[in-house]
Structure formats: C-alpha cells, structure tokens
CSV table of C-alpha atoms in Angstrom, one decimal:
chain,number,residue,atom,x,y,z
O,1,MET,CA,-0.8,-41.4,-19.2
O,2,ALA,CA,-1.5,-40.7,-15.6
O,3,ARG,CA,-2.2,-43.7,-13.3
O,4,LEU,CA,-6.0,-44.5,-12.9
O,5,PRO,CA,-6.5,-44.7,-8.5
O,6,GLU,CA,-8.2,-47.8,-7.7
O,7,SER,CA,-11.4,-46.3,-6.4
O,8,PHE,CA,-12.5,-42.7,-6.0
O,9,VAL,CA,-15.7,-40.5,-5.0
O,10,TYR,CA,-16.3,-37.6,-6.9
O,11,SER,CA,-19.1,-34.9,-5.8
O,12,ALA,CA,-20.4,-31.7,-8.3
O,13,ASN,CA,-21.5,-29.0,-6.3
O,14,ALA,CA,-24.7,-27.9,-7.7
O,15,SER,CA,-24.4,-24.2,-9.2
O,16,ARG,CA,-25.0,-22.2,-12.8
O,17,VAL,CA,-22.1,-20.7,-14.5
O,18,VAL,CA,-22.3,-18.0,-16.6
O,19,PHE,CA,-19.5,-17.0,-17.7
O,20,GLY,CA,-18.3,-14.3,-20.9
O,21,ALA,CA,-17.7,-10.6,-21.6
O,22,GLY,CA,-20.5,-8.7,-20.7
O,23,SER,CA,-22.1,-11.3,-19.0
O,24,VAL,CA,-22.8,-8.6,-15.7
O,25,GLY,CA,-25.4,-7.6,-18.2
O,26,ARG,CA,-27.0,-10.8,-17.5
O,27,VAL,CA,-27.8,-10.2,-14.1
O,28,GLY,CA,-31.3,-9.0,-14.1
O,29,GLU,CA,-32.4,-12.4,-16.3
O,30,GLU,CA,-30.7,-14.5,-12.9
O,31,VAL,CA,-32.5,-12.3,-10.7
O,32,ASP,CA,-36.0,-13.1,-12.7
O,33,ARG,CA,-34.8,-17.0,-13.1
O,34,LEU,CA,-34.4,-17.4,-9.6
O,35,ARG,CA,-37.8,-15.6,-8.9
O,36,LEU,CA,-36.5,-12.7,-6.1
O,37,GLN,CA,-38.3,-9.4,-6.2
O,38,ARG,CA,-36.3,-8.0,-3.3
O,39,VAL,CA,-32.0,-8.2,-3.7
O,40,LEU,CA,-29.8,-6.6,-1.5
O,41,VAL,CA,-26.5,-5.7,-3.8
O,42,LEU,CA,-23.6,-7.0,-1.7
O,43,SER,CA,-19.7,-5.2,-2.0
O,44,THR,CA,-17.0,-3.9,-0.1
O,45,PRO,CA,-16.8,0.6,0.2
O,46,GLN,CA,-14.3,0.3,-2.8
O,47,GLN,CA,-16.9,-0.8,-5.3
O,48,GLU,CA,-19.9,0.8,-3.9
O,49,ASP,CA,-20.3,2.7,-6.9
O,50,PHE,CA,-20.3,-0.3,-9.5
O,51,ALA,CA,-23.1,-2.1,-6.9
O,52,LEU,CA,-25.1,1.4,-7.4
O,53,THR,CA,-24.8,1.0,-10.9
O,54,VAL,CA,-25.7,-3.3,-10.6
O,55,ALA,CA,-28.5,-2.3,-8.1
O,56,SER,CA,-29.8,0.3,-10.7
O,57,ARG,CA,-29.9,-1.8,-13.4
O,58,LEU,CA,-32.3,-4.0,-10.9
O,59,ALA,CA,-34.3,-1.6,-10.8
O,60,ALA,CA,-37.9,-1.9,-8.4
O,61,LYS,CA,-35.8,-5.6,-7.9
O,62,SER,CA,-33.3,-4.2,-5.6
O,63,VAL,CA,-33.7,-2.8,-2.0
O,64,GLY,CA,-30.5,-0.9,-2.3
O,65,VAL,CA,-26.7,-1.4,-1.3
O,66,PHE,CA,-24.8,-2.6,1.8
O,67,SER,CA,-21.2,-1.7,1.0
O,68,GLY,CA,-19.5,-2.9,3.7
O,69,ALA,CA,-17.9,-6.2,3.0
O,70,ALA,CA,-14.4,-6.9,4.8
O,71,MET,CA,-11.7,-9.3,4.8
O,72,HIS,CA,-11.9,-12.2,6.6
O,73,THR,CA,-15.1,-11.6,6.9
O,74,PRO,CA,-15.9,-10.2,10.6
O,75,VAL,CA,-18.9,-11.7,12.1
O,76,ASN,CA,-19.8,-8.1,13.4
O,77,VAL,CA,-20.0,-7.4,9.9
O,78,THR,CA,-22.3,-9.5,9.3
O,79,GLU,CA,-24.2,-8.7,12.4
O,80,GLN,CA,-24.6,-5.3,10.3
O,81,ALA,CA,-25.9,-6.7,6.8
O,82,MET,CA,-28.4,-8.9,9.1
O,83,ARG,CA,-30.6,-5.5,10.3
O,84,ASP,CA,-30.6,-4.4,6.7
O,85,ILE,CA,-32.0,-7.6,5.5
O,86,GLN,CA,-34.3,-7.7,8.0
O,87,GLU,CA,-35.5,-4.2,7.9
O,88,LYS,CA,-35.6,-4.3,4.2
O,89,ASP,CA,-37.2,-8.1,3.7
O,90,VAL,CA,-34.5,-9.1,1.8
O,91,ASP,CA,-35.1,-12.4,-0.4
O,92,GLY,CA,-31.6,-12.6,-2.4
O,93,LEU,CA,-28.3,-11.4,-2.4
O,94,VAL,CA,-26.4,-10.0,-5.4
O,95,ALA,CA,-22.2,-10.3,-4.7
O,96,ILE,CA,-20.1,-8.3,-6.2
O,97,GLY,CA,-16.3,-8.1,-5.5
O,98,GLY,CA,-13.7,-10.6,-4.5
O,99,GLY,CA,-13.7,-13.2,-1.5
O,100,SER,CA,-14.6,-10.6,1.1
O,101,THR,CA,-17.7,-9.6,-0.2
O,102,THR,CA,-18.3,-13.7,-1.5
O,103,GLY,CA,-17.3,-14.0,2.1
O,104,LEU,CA,-20.0,-12.0,3.6
O,105,SER,CA,-22.5,-13.0,1.3
O,106,LYS,CA,-22.1,-16.9,2.3
O,107,ALA,CA,-22.6,-15.7,6.2
O,108,LEU,CA,-25.6,-14.5,5.3
O,109,ALA,CA,-26.8,-17.1,3.4
O,110,LEU,CA,-25.8,-19.4,6.1
O,111,ARG,CA,-28.0,-17.2,8.6
O,112,THR,CA,-30.7,-16.9,6.4
O,113,ASP,CA,-30.9,-19.5,3.2
O,114,LEU,CA,-31.4,-16.7,0.8
O,115,PRO,CA,-30.3,-17.3,-2.5
O,116,GLN,CA,-27.0,-15.4,-3.8
O,117,ILE,CA,-25.6,-14.5,-7.3
O,118,ALA,CA,-21.8,-14.0,-7.2
O,119,ILE,CA,-20.4,-11.8,-9.4
O,120,PRO,CA,-16.3,-11.9,-9.0
O,121,THR,CA,-14.0,-9.0,-10.1
O,122,THR,CA,-10.5,-11.1,-8.7
O,123,TYR,CA,-9.5,-14.6,-9.1
O,124,ALA,CA,-10.4,-15.5,-5.1
O,125,GLY,CA,-12.8,-18.6,-6.3
O,126,SER,CA,-14.4,-18.8,-3.0
O,127,GLU,CA,-17.6,-18.3,-5.2
O,128,MET,CA,-17.5,-22.2,-6.3
O,129,THR,CA,-17.3,-23.3,-2.9
O,130,PRO,CA,-19.6,-24.6,-0.1
O,131,ILE,CA,-17.0,-22.5,2.4
O,132,LEU,CA,-17.7,-20.5,4.6
O,133,GLY,CA,-14.0,-18.3,6.8
O,134,GLU,CA,-15.4,-16.3,9.6
O,135,THR,CA,-13.5,-14.2,12.2
O,136,ALA,CA,-14.6,-13.6,15.4
O,137,ASN,CA,-12.2,-12.9,18.4
O,138,GLY,CA,-9.1,-12.9,16.6
O,139,GLN,CA,-9.7,-16.1,15.1
O,140,LYS,CA,-11.2,-17.4,11.9
O,141,LYS,CA,-13.0,-20.6,11.7
O,142,THR,CA,-14.2,-22.7,8.4
O,143,ILE,CA,-17.5,-23.7,7.8
O,144,THR,CA,-18.7,-26.1,5.5
O,145,SER,CA,-22.3,-26.1,4.3
O,146,PRO,CA,-24.3,-26.3,1.1
O,147,LYS,CA,-26.3,-23.4,2.1
O,148,VAL,CA,-23.5,-21.3,1.6
O,149,LEU,CA,-22.7,-22.1,-2.3
O,150,PRO,CA,-24.2,-19.4,-4.5
O,151,GLU,CA,-26.8,-20.7,-6.8
O,152,VAL,CA,-25.5,-18.5,-9.8
O,153,VAL,CA,-22.1,-17.2,-10.7
O,154,ILE,CA,-21.7,-14.9,-13.4
O,155,TYR,CA,-17.6,-14.5,-14.5
O,156,ASP,CA,-17.8,-11.3,-16.9
O,157,VAL,CA,-14.4,-10.6,-17.9
O,158,ASP,CA,-14.7,-7.1,-18.8
O,159,LEU,CA,-14.7,-6.7,-14.6
O,160,THR,CA,-11.5,-7.6,-14.1
O,161,LEU,CA,-9.7,-5.5,-16.7
O,162,SER,CA,-9.2,-2.8,-14.1
O,163,LEU,CA,-8.1,-5.1,-11.6
O,164,PRO,CA,-5.0,-3.7,-10.3
O,165,VAL,CA,-1.3,-5.3,-11.6
O,166,ALA,CA,-0.8,-6.3,-8.0
O,167,LEU,CA,-4.0,-7.7,-7.0
O,168,SER,CA,-4.4,-9.6,-10.3
O,169,GLY,CA,-1.0,-11.7,-9.4
O,170,THR,CA,-2.0,-12.2,-5.9
O,171,SER,CA,-5.1,-13.1,-6.4
O,172,GLY,CA,-4.3,-15.4,-9.2
O,173,ILE,CA,-1.8,-17.1,-7.3
O,174,ASN,CA,-4.4,-17.1,-4.5
O,175,ALA,CA,-6.2,-19.2,-6.8
O,176,ILE,CA,-3.3,-21.4,-7.9
O,177,ALA,CA,-2.9,-22.8,-4.1
O,178,HIS,CA,-6.1,-24.0,-4.2
O,179,ALA,CA,-5.6,-26.2,-7.4
O,180,VAL,CA,-2.0,-27.2,-5.5
O,181,GLU,CA,-3.7,-28.4,-2.9
O,182,ALA,CA,-6.7,-30.2,-4.6
O,183,LEU,CA,-4.0,-32.4,-6.7
O,184,TYR,CA,-2.6,-34.2,-3.5
O,185,ALA,CA,-6.0,-33.3,-1.1
O,186,GLN,CA,-7.1,-36.8,0.9
O,187,ASP,CA,-10.6,-36.9,-1.0
O,188,ARG,CA,-8.9,-35.8,-4.4
O,189,ASN,CA,-10.2,-37.8,-7.7
O,190,PRO,CA,-9.5,-37.9,-11.3
O,191,ILE,CA,-11.9,-35.1,-12.3
O,192,ILE,CA,-10.5,-32.7,-9.9
O,193,ASP,CA,-6.8,-33.7,-11.4
O,194,LEU,CA,-7.8,-32.5,-14.8
O,195,MET,CA,-9.6,-29.5,-13.3
O,196,ALA,CA,-6.5,-28.5,-11.3
O,197,GLY,CA,-3.7,-29.2,-14.1
O,198,GLU,CA,-6.0,-27.1,-16.2
O,199,ALA,CA,-6.3,-24.4,-13.9
O,200,ILE,CA,-2.4,-24.3,-12.8
O,201,CYS,CA,-1.3,-24.1,-16.4
O,202,ALA,CA,-4.1,-21.2,-17.4
O,203,LEU,CA,-2.9,-18.9,-14.8
O,204,ALA,CA,0.9,-19.6,-14.8
O,205,LYS,CA,0.9,-18.4,-18.2
O,206,ALA,CA,-1.7,-15.4,-17.9
O,207,LEU,CA,-0.2,-14.0,-14.8
O,208,PRO,CA,2.8,-12.8,-15.9
O,209,THR,CA,1.1,-10.8,-19.1
O,210,ILE,CA,-1.6,-9.3,-17.4
O,211,LYS,CA,1.6,-8.5,-15.8
O,212,LEU,CA,3.0,-6.9,-19.2
O,213,ASP,CA,-0.5,-5.7,-20.0
O,214,GLN,CA,-2.8,-5.5,-17.4
O,215,GLU,CA,-5.8,-4.7,-20.4
O,216,ASN,CA,-4.7,-8.3,-22.5
O,217,ARG,CA,-8.5,-9.6,-22.7
O,218,GLU,CA,-6.9,-12.9,-23.7
O,219,ALA,CA,-4.8,-13.3,-20.9
O,220,ARG,CA,-7.5,-11.5,-18.7
O,221,SER,CA,-10.3,-14.4,-19.9
O,222,LEU,CA,-7.5,-17.3,-19.5
O,223,ALA,CA,-6.8,-16.3,-15.6
O,224,LEU,CA,-10.6,-15.8,-15.3
O,225,TYR,CA,-11.4,-19.5,-16.8
O,226,GLY,CA,-8.4,-20.7,-14.7
O,227,ALA,CA,-9.6,-19.0,-11.6
O,228,TRP,CA,-13.0,-21.0,-12.1
O,229,LEU,CA,-11.4,-24.4,-12.5
O,230,ALA,CA,-9.6,-23.7,-9.3
O,231,GLY,CA,-12.4,-22.4,-7.4
O,232,THR,CA,-14.0,-25.8,-8.7
O,233,CYS,CA,-11.4,-27.9,-6.8
O,234,LEU,CA,-11.6,-25.9,-4.0
O,235,GLY,CA,-15.5,-26.9,-3.3
O,236,ALA,CA,-14.9,-30.6,-4.2
O,237,VAL,CA,-12.2,-31.6,-2.3
O,238,GLY,CA,-10.5,-30.8,1.5
O,239,MET,CA,-7.4,-28.6,1.5
O,240,SER,CA,-4.7,-29.5,4.2
O,241,LEU,CA,-1.2,-27.7,5.4
O,242,HIS,CA,-1.3,-24.3,2.7
O,243,HIS,CA,-4.8,-23.4,3.9
O,244,LYS,CA,-4.6,-23.8,7.5
O,245,LEU,CA,-1.6,-22.0,7.7
O,246,CYS,CA,-3.1,-19.1,5.6
O,247,HIS,CA,-6.5,-19.0,7.8
O,248,THR,CA,-3.9,-18.7,10.7
O,249,LEU,CA,-2.0,-15.9,9.6
O,250,GLY,CA,-4.9,-14.4,8.0
O,251,GLY,CA,-7.4,-14.2,10.9
O,252,THR,CA,-5.3,-13.8,13.6
O,253,PHE,CA,-2.6,-11.3,12.7
O,254,ASP,CA,-4.9,-9.6,9.9
O,255,LEU,CA,-3.0,-10.1,7.1
O,256,PRO,CA,-4.0,-9.5,3.5
O,257,HIS,CA,-5.7,-12.5,1.9
O,258,ALA,CA,-4.3,-12.8,-1.3
O,259,GLU,CA,-0.5,-11.8,-0.6
O,260,THR,CA,-0.5,-14.1,2.3
O,261,HIS,CA,-1.5,-17.1,-0.2
O,262,THR,CA,1.2,-16.1,-2.3
O,263,ILE,CA,3.7,-15.4,0.1
O,264,MET,CA,3.0,-19.1,2.0
O,265,LEU,CA,2.2,-21.4,-1.3
O,266,PRO,CA,6.0,-22.6,-2.5
O,267,HIS,CA,6.9,-23.3,1.4
O,268,ALA,CA,3.6,-25.3,1.8
O,269,LEU,CA,4.4,-27.1,-1.2
O,270,ALA,CA,7.9,-27.9,-0.5
O,271,TYR,CA,7.1,-29.2,3.3
O,272,ASN,CA,4.7,-31.6,1.7
O,273,ALA,CA,6.9,-32.3,-1.8
O,274,PRO,CA,8.5,-35.7,-0.4
O,275,ALA,CA,5.2,-36.6,0.4
O,276,VAL,CA,3.4,-36.8,-2.9
O,277,PRO,CA,5.3,-37.6,-5.6
O,278,GLU,CA,2.8,-37.8,-8.2
O,279,ALA,CA,1.5,-34.3,-7.4
O,280,ILE,CA,4.8,-32.9,-7.7
O,281,GLY,CA,5.4,-34.7,-11.1
O,282,ARG,CA,2.4,-33.1,-12.5
O,283,LEU,CA,3.3,-29.9,-11.4
O,284,LYS,CA,6.6,-30.8,-13.4
O,285,ARG,CA,4.8,-31.1,-16.4
O,286,VAL,CA,1.8,-28.3,-16.0
O,287,LEU,CA,4.8,-25.7,-15.0
O,288,GLU,CA,7.7,-26.9,-16.7
O,289,THR,CA,10.3,-26.8,-14.4
O,290,ASP,CA,12.1,-29.6,-12.1
O,291,ASP,CA,11.4,-27.6,-8.8
O,292,PRO,CA,7.2,-26.3,-8.5
O,293,SER,CA,8.3,-24.9,-5.0
O,294,LEU,CA,10.6,-23.0,-6.4
O,295,ALA,CA,8.6,-22.0,-10.2
O,296,LEU,CA,5.9,-21.1,-8.0
O,297,TYR,CA,7.8,-18.4,-6.0
O,298,GLU,CA,9.7,-17.4,-8.9
O,299,LEU,CA,6.1,-16.8,-10.4
O,300,ALA,CA,5.6,-14.8,-7.5
O,301,GLY,CA,8.3,-12.5,-8.5
O,302,GLN,CA,7.5,-12.1,-11.7
O,303,VAL,CA,4.1,-10.8,-11.0
O,304,GLY,CA,5.8,-8.3,-8.6
O,305,ALA,CA,4.6,-10.0,-5.4
O,306,VAL,CA,5.5,-9.6,-1.6
O,307,ARG,CA,7.5,-12.5,-0.9
O,308,ALA,CA,8.2,-12.2,2.6
O,309,LEU,CA,5.4,-12.2,5.7
O,310,LYS,CA,7.5,-9.6,7.5
O,311,ASP,CA,6.2,-6.9,4.4
O,312,ILE,CA,2.5,-7.2,4.7
O,313,GLY,CA,2.6,-6.7,8.3
O,314,MET,CA,3.7,-9.8,10.2
O,315,PRO,CA,5.2,-9.6,13.4
O,316,GLU,CA,8.1,-11.9,14.4
O,317,GLU,CA,7.3,-12.5,17.3
O,318,GLY,CA,3.9,-13.8,16.5
O,319,LEU,CA,5.8,-16.9,14.6
O,320,GLY,CA,5.4,-18.6,17.4
O,321,GLN,CA,1.9,-18.3,18.2
O,322,ALA,CA,1.5,-19.2,14.5
O,323,ARG,CA,3.3,-22.4,14.8
O,324,ALA,CA,1.3,-23.1,17.8
O,325,LEU,CA,-2.1,-22.7,16.1
O,326,ALA,CA,-0.6,-24.3,13.1
O,327,LEU,CA,-0.5,-27.6,15.1
O,328,SER,CA,-3.9,-27.2,16.6
O,329,ASN,CA,-7.2,-28.7,16.0
O,330,PRO,CA,-6.1,-31.9,13.9
O,331,TYR,CA,-6.3,-31.6,10.4
O,332,TRP,CA,-5.3,-33.9,7.4
O,333,ASN,CA,-2.0,-33.2,5.7
O,334,PRO,CA,-0.2,-36.0,3.3
O,335,ARG,CA,3.1,-35.2,5.4
O,336,GLN,CA,3.0,-35.9,9.2
O,337,LEU,CA,2.8,-32.5,10.8
O,338,ASP,CA,6.5,-31.5,12.3
O,339,GLU,CA,6.9,-28.6,14.5
O,340,ASP,CA,10.3,-27.7,14.0
O,341,ARG,CA,10.0,-28.0,10.1
O,342,ILE,CA,6.7,-25.6,10.3
O,343,GLY,CA,9.1,-23.3,12.4
O,344,ARG,CA,11.7,-23.7,9.7
O,345,LEU,CA,8.9,-22.5,6.9
O,346,LEU,CA,7.4,-19.7,9.1
O,347,HIS,CA,10.9,-18.1,9.5
O,348,ARG,CA,11.5,-18.8,5.8
O,349,ALA,CA,8.2,-17.5,4.7
O,350,TYR,CA,8.4,-14.4,7.1
O,351,ALA,CA,12.3,-13.4,5.9
O,352,GLY,CA,11.1,-13.8,2.2
O,353,LEU,CA,13.6,-16.2,1.6
O,354,PRO,CA,13.3,-19.1,-1.5
O,355,PRO,CA,11.5,-22.2,-0.1
O,356,LEU,CA,13.4,-25.7,1.0
O,357,VAL,CA,12.7,-28.8,0.4
O,358,GLU,CA,14.1,-31.0,3.5
C-alpha cells in the first residue's frame, strides 16, 4: 500500500471533458452551451481541410479558419491570428490538432479571454493545463494563468486513428513525461499520483500495439485516455528538470516538440532517480521493470522513435548553451542541479546513448 503523505493540497482545474468515439460531432452542442455566435476555428496548415469541415458543421456560427498554428507558439503567429479575431469580431475559439494549435488558442485566450473548445488529435495533453509556452527571439517562456485553460475538451478516438505511427509514439511518450514528473513534483498529492500511475500504465501498454496496428481502436482509446490523465497531471502540479530541458532545447534550437521530450525523458529521470525513491518504486511497479529510465529508453526504441538529439537537428556546438540555459532562472527540482552532471546528460542524449543513473 502506498504511503499517505501527512498533508497535501489538491486543486482541480475546472474544465469539461467530452470523451468517446464520434464525439467531435458534438462540437455544435458545445458551442451552443457556451452561447457562442462567432467562432474562429484554428489549425496547422496540415489540418486545414479538417478544420474547414468542422467550420462548415458550425455553419453560421463559424467566421472561418485560421490555419497558421506553428510549433512552439511563435508570438508573430499569434499576432497574425489576433488580427483575424479583431476583424471578424470573434467570440470563441475551436482548436483542432496537437500542441501547436492548442498553444495558439491559449495564446489568443490569454490576450482576449475568449472561451476555448479544444479538440486534440495527438496525445500532447496541453489542452488540460492552464500553462502556455510562447516563443519570441529564440527564447521559450512559460506562463500560467486560468485564462488559458480551455473550457471544453473533446476527445474523439476516431480523430487519432490516422495519426502517423511515428508521431503516435513520440506524442505518447511526451504524455508519459508529464505523468513521470508529476510523481516527484514538489506539490504532488495522492490524487495526482493515482492519475500519473494510471496514465503511464495505459500509454506504455497502448503505444507498442499502435506501432504494430495503427488502427487498433482499443489501443488508440487507451492511449487517448492515458493522454487525458497525463495532461491533467501536467495542469495540476509543477514540473522540473525534464520540462525545463525540453523547453530550452525546443525554443532555442527549434527542435520538434514530441521528439525532444521522447529523447530527454529517460535521461532526466535517470538524473533525478537517486533523489526520488518513492516515485521510482511506483514506476518499477507500473512499468514492470527494475530500471524505469532504461525501460522508457527501450519503449522509445519499441515505437520506432529517434533517440538522439543529433538526429533531430541539435547542433553539437549548442550543448554548452543548452546547459547554461538549463541552469538559468532557478526552478525547483528534486535533485540539486549540477553543471557537470547536466552536461554529461546532454551529451548522452545528443549521442543517443542509454540513460545513466549516477
């Protein structure tokens, strides 16, 4: 039986979740429930066709589609979308896609306080959080505000069946990262521990099956369920070294978000492992392994993910800058940040070597 903390605080974020196959068909109901009349649908260029389909379903209550969402939420893209909002007198947002589209919607909500309906098509999880990461001048900064939490999230497994196998794997491990860091968060609590363990278990079981059978509905539903739980964890407690490293690498070197999380997670967990024995114990049980950081490294291999920063565009000469940025702007971490150890961690991640607990 898990040890109950002597005291804890649990704050639940207020959002409505609609989960189930075909639930995207209820977007009109949710627009009506929020009493919206002039909705702007958001997407990336790759998902513009589906965004247009959703906009057509909303008929007169849609003012059109903005399909310029981009990775790491660049401020200049947000400014472009703001012009659409002002010109079209928008009173609500529907965001369709992964973290890029959700991030744009949140950035717009921060500036306008417009209500949001998020329809995730990946396992990113950011739709369940009051957290926004924006990039300007090569720096990614994080903002936490209740204004950016979507009012409604629609999870429809049908929208994930066509998610490419490679992205399914990295997006799913990105979600696992939220749950892993929640297990040793400074403000962790028993409810989040339960959600995190369940999320990791669900995703670790589902992702290898999806690799073998992309349209396996049971595995896709399990992965989406795990992603919802992991996103809830991310929104409820603070993160530490892993997320700091990924924000640094993604924002500064424009590395792909999910792939960066997939590569860095085993190494960040190995770094913190000596300081978080209770979290490691839970991970051993959930992952059925004696070495959780190595198990996550091997899971990345199972789903066919790239495991080296050098293979996703990280310049070797940038490792020193990444280390310096990771040590700047002090933040909480369960283990003291050591410049040499973080340097070794980054070099192992760069080369694609297995994680090392030291």
